[in-house]
PDB file of C-alpha atoms in Angstrom:
ATOM      1  CA  GLY E  75     234.372 207.010 -42.377  1.00 57.00           C
ATOM      2  CA  ALA E  76     235.417 207.161 -46.001  1.00 81.00           C
ATOM      3  CA  GLY E  77     233.095 208.894 -48.391  1.00 92.00           C
ATOM      4  CA  VAL E  78     232.450 208.268 -52.057  1.00 96.00           C
ATOM      5  CA  SER E  79     235.634 208.393 -54.079  1.00 96.00           C
ATOM      6  CA  GLN E  80     236.089 208.777 -57.814  1.00 97.00           C
ATOM      7  CA  SER E  81     239.045 208.372 -60.090  1.00 96.00           C
ATOM      8  CA  PRO E  82     240.627 209.929 -61.947  1.00 97.00           C
ATOM      9  CA  SER E  83     239.860 213.417 -60.705  1.00 95.00           C
ATOM     10  CA  ASN E  84     240.716 214.810 -64.129  1.00 96.00           C
ATOM     11  CA  LYS E  85     240.871 213.126 -67.507  1.00 97.00           C
ATOM     12  CA  VAL E  86     241.907 214.693 -70.779  1.00 98.00           C
ATOM     13  CA  THR E  87     241.431 212.568 -73.851  1.00 97.00           C
ATOM     14  CA  GLU E  88     241.329 212.878 -77.591  1.00 97.00           C
ATOM     15  CA  LYS E  89     238.157 212.635 -79.601  1.00 97.00           C
ATOM     16  CA  GLY E  90     237.439 209.031 -80.549  1.00 97.00           C
ATOM     17  CA  LYS E  91     239.235 207.451 -77.598  1.00 97.00           C
ATOM     18  CA  ASP E  92     237.517 205.334 -74.970  1.00 98.00           C
ATOM     19  CA  VAL E  93     237.558 206.344 -71.297  1.00 98.00           C
ATOM     20  CA  GLU E  94     236.708 204.578 -68.046  1.00 98.00           C
ATOM     21  CA  LEU E  95     235.617 206.428 -64.948  1.00 98.00           C
ATOM     22  CA  ARG E  96     235.608 204.709 -61.590  1.00 98.00           C
ATOM     23  CA  CYS E  97     233.430 205.149 -58.530  1.00 97.00           C
ATOM     24  CA  ASP E  98     233.948 203.647 -55.081  1.00 97.00           C
ATOM     25  CA  PRO E  99     230.750 204.062 -53.049  1.00 96.00           C
ATOM     26  CA  ILE E 100     230.437 204.193 -49.295  1.00 95.00           C
ATOM     27  CA  SER E 101     230.830 200.707 -47.881  1.00 93.00           C
ATOM     28  CA  GLY E 102     227.485 199.012 -47.436  1.00 89.00           C
ATOM     29  CA  HIS E 103     225.543 201.340 -49.714  1.00 92.00           C
ATOM     30  CA  THR E 104     223.456 199.253 -52.063  1.00 90.00           C
ATOM     31  CA  ALA E 105     222.429 202.025 -54.426  1.00 90.00           C
ATOM     32  CA  LEU E 106     224.829 203.851 -56.727  1.00 93.00           C
ATOM     33  CA  TYR E 107     224.099 206.675 -59.135  1.00 93.00           C
ATOM     34  CA  TRP E 108     225.928 208.356 -62.014  1.00 96.00           C
ATOM     35  CA  TYR E 109     225.257 211.930 -63.066  1.00 94.00           C
ATOM     36  CA  ARG E 110     226.787 214.307 -65.576  1.00 95.00           C
ATOM     37  CA  GLN E 111     227.130 218.045 -65.151  1.00 92.00           C
ATOM     38  CA  SER E 112     228.101 220.238 -68.050  1.00 91.00           C
ATOM     39  CA  LEU E 113     229.555 223.671 -67.375  1.00 86.00           C
ATOM     40  CA  GLY E 114     226.968 225.927 -65.782  1.00 80.00           C
ATOM     41  CA  GLN E 115     224.236 223.300 -65.948  1.00 83.00           C
ATOM     42  CA  GLY E 116     222.340 221.220 -63.429  1.00 83.00           C
ATOM     43  CA  LEU E 117     222.911 217.538 -62.797  1.00 87.00           C
ATOM     44  CA  GLU E 118     221.835 215.168 -65.555  1.00 89.00           C
ATOM     45  CA  PHE E 119     220.930 211.674 -64.352  1.00 90.00           C
ATOM     46  CA  LEU E 120     222.632 208.895 -66.290  1.00 94.00           C
ATOM     47  CA  ILE E 121     222.040 205.571 -64.547  1.00 94.00           C
ATOM     48  CA  TYR E 122     221.551 203.996 -61.159  1.00 90.00           C
ATOM     49  CA  PHE E 123     222.359 200.593 -59.704  1.00 92.00           C
ATOM     50  CA  GLN E 124     220.569 198.670 -57.012  1.00 89.00           C
ATOM     51  CA  GLY E 125     223.142 196.079 -56.087  1.00 89.00           C
ATOM     52  CA  ASN E 126     224.734 195.004 -59.341  1.00 91.00           C
ATOM     53  CA  SER E 127     221.685 195.526 -61.511  1.00 91.00           C
ATOM     54  CA  ALA E 128     220.711 198.694 -63.331  1.00 90.00           C
ATOM     55  CA  PRO E 129     216.902 198.890 -63.510  1.00 83.00           C
ATOM     56  CA  ASP E 130     216.896 202.307 -65.159  1.00 80.00           C
ATOM     57  CA  LYS E 131     219.282 203.031 -68.025  1.00 84.00           C
ATOM     58  CA  SER E 132     217.055 205.653 -69.592  1.00 83.00           C
ATOM     59  CA  GLY E 133     219.406 208.503 -68.824  1.00 89.00           C
ATOM     60  CA  LEU E 134     222.356 207.201 -70.796  1.00 94.00           C
ATOM     61  CA  PRO E 135     222.683 209.693 -73.673  1.00 93.00           C
ATOM     62  CA  SER E 136     223.754 207.201 -76.324  1.00 93.00           C
ATOM     63  CA  ASP E 137     224.903 203.628 -76.830  1.00 94.00           C
ATOM     64  CA  ARG E 138     228.486 204.857 -76.486  1.00 97.00           C
ATOM     65  CA  PHE E 139     227.824 205.055 -72.743  1.00 97.00           C
ATOM     66  CA  SER E 140     227.746 201.974 -70.560  1.00 96.00           C
ATOM     67  CA  ALA E 141     228.184 201.215 -66.894  1.00 97.00           C
ATOM     68  CA  GLU E 142     228.687 198.207 -64.743  1.00 96.00           C
ATOM     69  CA  ARG E 143     228.926 197.444 -61.088  1.00 95.00           C
ATOM     70  CA  THR E 144     230.574 194.396 -59.621  1.00 90.00           C
ATOM     71  CA  GLY E 145     230.352 192.865 -56.175  1.00 88.00           C
ATOM     72  CA  GLY E 146     227.775 195.436 -55.177  1.00 84.00           C
ATOM     73  CA  SER E 147     230.576 197.921 -54.781  1.00 92.00           C
ATOM     74  CA  VAL E 148     232.811 199.564 -57.377  1.00 96.00           C
ATOM     75  CA  SER E 149     231.215 200.912 -60.524  1.00 97.00           C
ATOM     76  CA  THR E 150     232.764 201.849 -63.846  1.00 98.00           C
ATOM     77  CA  LEU E 151     231.269 204.235 -66.369  1.00 98.00           C
ATOM     78  CA  THR E 152     232.679 203.683 -69.851  1.00 98.00           C
ATOM     79  CA  ILE E 153     232.402 206.129 -72.713  1.00 98.00           C
ATOM     80  CA  GLN E 154     233.407 204.757 -76.100  1.00 98.00           C
ATOM     81  CA  ARG E 155     234.537 206.877 -79.029  1.00 97.00           C
ATOM     82  CA  THR E 156     234.398 210.063 -76.990  1.00 97.00           C
ATOM     83  CA  GLN E 157     233.040 213.227 -78.537  1.00 97.00           C
ATOM     84  CA  GLN E 158     233.665 216.825 -77.532  1.00 96.00           C
ATOM     85  CA  GLU E 159     230.109 217.113 -76.229  1.00 95.00           C
ATOM     86  CA  ASP E 160     230.966 214.430 -73.660  1.00 97.00           C
ATOM     87  CA  SER E 161     233.159 216.957 -71.856  1.00 97.00           C
ATOM     88  CA  ALA E 162     231.653 217.458 -68.404  1.00 96.00           C
ATOM     89  CA  VAL E 163     232.049 216.610 -64.744  1.00 96.00           C
ATOM     90  CA  TYR E 164     230.849 213.080 -64.053  1.00 97.00           C
ATOM     91  CA  LEU E 165     229.519 212.658 -60.536  1.00 96.00           C
ATOM     92  CA  CYS E 166     228.866 209.464 -58.665  1.00 96.00           C
ATOM     93  CA  ALA E 167     226.684 209.132 -55.578  1.00 95.00           C
ATOM     94  CA  SER E 168     225.614 206.314 -53.308  1.00 94.00           C
ATOM     95  CA  SER E 169     222.816 205.780 -50.843  1.00 91.00           C
ATOM     96  CA  SER E 170     222.042 203.036 -48.399  1.00 86.00           C
ATOM     97  CA  TYR E 171     218.731 202.261 -50.062  1.00 76.00           C
ATOM     98  CA  TYR E 172     216.773 202.774 -53.236  1.00 70.00           C
ATOM     99  CA  GLY E 173     213.581 200.967 -53.927  1.00 65.00           C
ATOM    100  CA  THR E 174     209.869 201.196 -54.297  1.00 58.00           C
ATOM    101  CA  SER E 175     207.209 201.839 -51.714  1.00 55.00           C
ATOM    102  CA  GLY E 176     203.500 202.259 -52.234  1.00 53.00           C
ATOM    103  CA  GLY E 177     203.932 202.379 -55.993  1.00 53.00           C
ATOM    104  CA  GLY E 178     206.563 205.055 -55.863  1.00 56.00           C
ATOM    105  CA  ARG E 179     210.307 205.186 -55.533  1.00 58.00           C
ATOM    106  CA  THR E 180     212.070 205.957 -52.321  1.00 63.00           C
ATOM    107  CA  TYR E 181     215.652 206.322 -51.300  1.00 65.00           C
ATOM    108  CA  ASN E 182     217.817 207.633 -48.555  1.00 68.00           C
ATOM    109  CA  GLU E 183     219.904 210.717 -49.012  1.00 85.00           C
ATOM    110  CA  GLN E 184     222.640 210.463 -51.617  1.00 90.00           C
ATOM    111  CA  PHE E 185     226.286 211.046 -50.783  1.00 92.00           C
ATOM    112  CA  PHE E 186     228.257 212.439 -53.691  1.00 94.00           C
ATOM    113  CA  GLY E 187     231.840 211.982 -54.711  1.00 95.00           C
ATOM    114  CA  PRO E 188     234.079 214.840 -55.880  1.00 93.00           C
ATOM    115  CA  GLY E 189     233.542 214.019 -59.545  1.00 95.00           C
ATOM    116  CA  THR E 190     235.743 213.346 -62.543  1.00 97.00           C
ATOM    117  CA  ARG E 191     236.295 216.254 -64.898  1.00 96.00           C
ATOM    118  CA  LEU E 192     236.440 214.873 -68.431  1.00 97.00           C
ATOM    119  CA  THR E 193     237.812 217.006 -71.232  1.00 97.00           C
ATOM    120  CA  VAL E 194     237.623 215.708 -74.789  1.00 97.00           C
ATOM    121  CA  LEU E 195     239.890 217.566 -77.180  1.00 96.00           C
TER     122      LEU E 195
ATOM    123  CA  ASP T 213     211.393 215.889 -66.623  1.00 48.00           C
ATOM    124  CA  ALA T 214     211.949 217.958 -63.485  1.00 51.00           C
ATOM    125  CA  LYS T 215     208.946 217.974 -61.163  1.00 84.00           C
ATOM    126  CA  THR T 216     210.119 220.983 -59.200  1.00 91.00           C
ATOM    127  CA  THR T 217     210.589 224.611 -60.143  1.00 92.00           C
ATOM    128  CA  GLN T 218     212.927 227.055 -58.446  1.00 95.00           C
ATOM    129  CA  PRO T 219     213.999 230.642 -59.132  1.00 96.00           C
ATOM    130  CA  PRO T 220     217.320 230.681 -60.955  1.00 95.00           C
ATOM    131  CA  SER T 221     219.034 233.046 -58.532  1.00 96.00           C
ATOM    132  CA  MET T 222     218.673 234.889 -55.234  1.00 97.00           C
ATOM    133  CA  ASP T 223     220.803 237.222 -53.134  1.00 97.00           C
ATOM    134  CA  CYS T 224     220.901 237.436 -49.368  1.00 96.00           C
ATOM    135  CA  ALA T 225     222.794 239.680 -46.976  1.00 97.00           C
ATOM    136  CA  GLU T 226     225.238 237.978 -44.665  1.00 97.00           C
ATOM    137  CA  GLY T 227     223.694 237.265 -41.266  1.00 96.00           C
ATOM    138  CA  ARG T 228     220.142 237.475 -42.565  1.00 96.00           C
ATOM    139  CA  ALA T 229     217.808 234.565 -43.185  1.00 97.00           C
ATOM    140  CA  ALA T 230     217.832 233.098 -46.680  1.00 97.00           C
ATOM    141  CA  ASN T 231     214.467 231.742 -47.791  1.00 98.00           C
ATOM    142  CA  LEU T 232     214.625 229.571 -50.899  1.00 98.00           C
ATOM    143  CA  PRO T 233     211.286 228.595 -52.451  1.00 97.00           C
ATOM    144  CA  CYS T 234     210.420 225.492 -54.438  1.00 96.00           C
ATOM    145  CA  ASN T 235     207.211 224.611 -56.243  1.00 95.00           C
ATOM    146  CA  HIS T 236     206.211 220.973 -56.609  1.00 91.00           C
ATOM    147  CA  SER T 237     202.550 221.169 -57.543  1.00 90.00           C
ATOM    148  CA  THR T 238     202.405 217.606 -58.914  1.00 86.00           C
ATOM    149  CA  ILE T 239     203.857 215.978 -55.812  1.00 86.00           C
ATOM    150  CA  SER T 240     202.242 212.678 -54.889  1.00 81.00           C
ATOM    151  CA  GLY T 241     201.221 211.620 -51.418  1.00 77.00           C
ATOM    152  CA  ASN T 242     204.231 209.526 -50.584  1.00 78.00           C
ATOM    153  CA  GLU T 243     206.946 211.671 -52.127  1.00 83.00           C
ATOM    154  CA  TYR T 244     209.479 213.285 -49.872  1.00 88.00           C
ATOM    155  CA  VAL T 245     211.005 216.679 -50.654  1.00 91.00           C
ATOM    156  CA  TYR T 246     214.801 216.679 -50.567  1.00 92.00           C
ATOM    157  CA  TRP T 247     217.174 219.634 -50.580  1.00 95.00           C
ATOM    158  CA  TYR T 248     220.813 219.518 -51.622  1.00 95.00           C
ATOM    159  CA  ARG T 249     223.362 222.230 -52.238  1.00 96.00           C
ATOM    160  CA  GLN T 250     226.414 222.370 -54.447  1.00 94.00           C
ATOM    161  CA  ILE T 251     229.258 224.661 -53.603  1.00 93.00           C
ATOM    162  CA  HIS T 252     231.369 225.588 -56.587  1.00 85.00           C
ATOM    163  CA  SER T 253     233.538 222.743 -57.882  1.00 79.00           C
ATOM    164  CA  GLN T 254     232.264 220.268 -55.310  1.00 86.00           C
ATOM    165  CA  GLY T 255     229.745 217.440 -55.418  1.00 89.00           C
ATOM    166  CA  PRO T 256     226.228 218.123 -54.080  1.00 92.00           C
ATOM    167  CA  GLN T 257     225.691 217.874 -50.352  1.00 93.00           C
ATOM    168  CA  TYR T 258     222.515 216.693 -48.660  1.00 92.00           C
ATOM    169  CA  ILE T 259     220.836 219.324 -46.475  1.00 95.00           C
ATOM    170  CA  ILE T 260     217.435 218.173 -45.287  1.00 94.00           C
ATOM    171  CA  HIS T 261     214.273 216.347 -46.330  1.00 91.00           C
ATOM    172  CA  GLY T 262     210.631 216.189 -45.276  1.00 91.00           C
ATOM    173  CA  LEU T 263     207.243 214.721 -46.095  1.00 89.00           C
ATOM    174  CA  LYS T 264     204.504 216.753 -44.421  1.00 88.00           C
ATOM    175  CA  ASN T 265     205.786 218.295 -41.229  1.00 85.00           C
ATOM    176  CA  ASN T 266     208.299 221.070 -40.940  1.00 93.00           C
ATOM    177  CA  GLU T 267     211.796 219.845 -40.290  1.00 94.00           C
ATOM    178  CA  THR T 268     214.876 221.392 -38.727  1.00 96.00           C
ATOM    179  CA  ASN T 269     218.448 220.256 -38.409  1.00 95.00           C
ATOM    180  CA  GLU T 270     221.788 221.880 -37.736  1.00 94.00           C
ATOM    181  CA  MET T 271     222.010 223.201 -41.274  1.00 93.00           C
ATOM    182  CA  ALA T 272     218.553 224.473 -42.114  1.00 97.00           C
ATOM    183  CA  SER T 273     214.801 224.387 -41.670  1.00 97.00           C
ATOM    184  CA  LEU T 274     212.294 223.077 -44.176  1.00 97.00           C
ATOM    185  CA  ILE T 275     208.767 224.444 -44.302  1.00 97.00           C
ATOM    186  CA  ILE T 276     206.273 222.458 -46.381  1.00 95.00           C
ATOM    187  CA  THR T 277     202.862 223.959 -47.121  1.00 94.00           C
ATOM    188  CA  GLU T 278     199.793 222.109 -45.934  1.00 92.00           C
ATOM    189  CA  ASP T 279     198.833 221.122 -49.489  1.00 92.00           C
ATOM    190  CA  ARG T 280     202.463 220.045 -50.059  1.00 92.00           C
ATOM    191  CA  LYS T 281     202.609 221.874 -53.372  1.00 93.00           C
ATOM    192  CA  SER T 282     205.499 224.055 -52.310  1.00 95.00           C
ATOM    193  CA  SER T 283     208.238 224.260 -49.752  1.00 96.00           C
ATOM    194  CA  THR T 284     210.811 226.734 -48.463  1.00 97.00           C
ATOM    195  CA  LEU T 285     214.322 226.045 -47.307  1.00 98.00           C
ATOM    196  CA  ILE T 286     215.440 228.474 -44.628  1.00 98.00           C
ATOM    197  CA  LEU T 287     219.042 229.192 -43.740  1.00 97.00           C
ATOM    198  CA  PRO T 288     218.506 231.202 -40.550  1.00 96.00           C
ATOM    199  CA  HIS T 289     221.768 233.156 -40.519  1.00 95.00           C
ATOM    200  CA  ALA T 290     223.367 232.992 -43.934  1.00 96.00           C
ATOM    201  CA  THR T 291     227.157 233.180 -44.163  1.00 97.00           C
ATOM    202  CA  LEU T 292     229.407 233.724 -47.155  1.00 96.00           C
ATOM    203  CA  ARG T 293     230.109 229.982 -47.151  1.00 95.00           C
ATOM    204  CA  ASP T 294     226.445 229.318 -47.878  1.00 97.00           C
ATOM    205  CA  THR T 295     226.892 230.722 -51.384  1.00 97.00           C
ATOM    206  CA  ALA T 296     225.992 227.732 -53.557  1.00 97.00           C
ATOM    207  CA  VAL T 297     223.429 226.269 -55.921  1.00 95.00           C
ATOM    208  CA  TYR T 298     220.490 224.842 -53.967  1.00 97.00           C
ATOM    209  CA  TYR T 299     218.484 221.992 -55.461  1.00 94.00           C
ATOM    210  CA  CYS T 300     214.992 220.937 -54.461  1.00 94.00           C
ATOM    211  CA  ILE T 301     214.043 217.463 -55.677  1.00 90.00           C
ATOM    212  CA  LEU T 302     211.366 214.884 -55.008  1.00 87.00           C
ATOM    213  CA  VAL T 303     212.232 211.382 -53.966  1.00 77.00           C
ATOM    214  CA  GLY T 304     212.424 209.191 -57.025  1.00 70.00           C
ATOM    215  CA  GLN T 305     213.244 212.196 -59.176  1.00 73.00           C
ATOM    216  CA  LEU T 306     216.789 211.578 -60.250  1.00 76.00           C
ATOM    217  CA  THR T 307     217.054 214.790 -62.249  1.00 76.00           C
ATOM    218  CA  PHE T 308     218.235 217.745 -60.200  1.00 81.00           C
ATOM    219  CA  GLY T 309     217.358 220.540 -62.600  1.00 80.00           C
ATOM    220  CA  SER T 310     219.172 223.865 -62.473  1.00 84.00           C
ATOM    221  CA  GLY T 311     218.421 224.832 -58.856  1.00 93.00           C
ATOM    222  CA  THR T 312     218.745 228.296 -57.304  1.00 96.00           C
ATOM    223  CA  GLN T 313     222.067 230.080 -57.212  1.00 96.00           C
ATOM    224  CA  LEU T 314     222.164 231.712 -53.779  1.00 98.00           C
ATOM    225  CA  THR T 315     224.720 234.464 -53.373  1.00 97.00           C
ATOM    226  CA  VAL T 316     225.345 235.689 -49.856  1.00 97.00           C
ATOM    227  CA  LEU T 317     226.591 239.258 -49.933  1.00 96.00           C
ATOM    228  CA  PRO T 318     228.919 240.754 -47.310  1.00 95.00           C
TER     229      PRO T 318
END
């Protein structure tokens, strides 16, 4: 079946412009995650959705970053007034479940998309 | 904050077993250990996960110590295509950290 897809695969923009990154999760997956990976670094968690709601926005680096998810499916990550330090690969993942159990969080394995490489000039 | 620690890099000869360690001394009783890998320029790929017992699948084996404070991912016969960054994370930990860069040498 189809995996997680992201678009565009590459985006070059000028400093100060707004950008929108799109993620199409695996059909039926209720949980969706956004990560950022700067060159040579590990994955930085940004936000996750359970259905259309985002219980944890703590990873968003500034108020220039926002994300939404509609219909429990497609998600859009928006970066306003882009800065050069926003340049990175933005990865999206989905899983069939994310929730809480016994006071802790639990989820199924995440399936990742190929990422969007954002370059801010 | 990452709850796991891994060595930054390891080498392994092709055809030999690669043993990648991970420390998770603050793991709680109901937290699973997950392993992913990221081949250059690709998104991370799930490998295996476990809670208490050792696990094996077609990709790898996972050995978890009895006190659950550490684990080891074993690639039994490493190939050049296994060169990647390997991440050990705990369920609920949405930060992957820097992982271990495994380089399989010919």
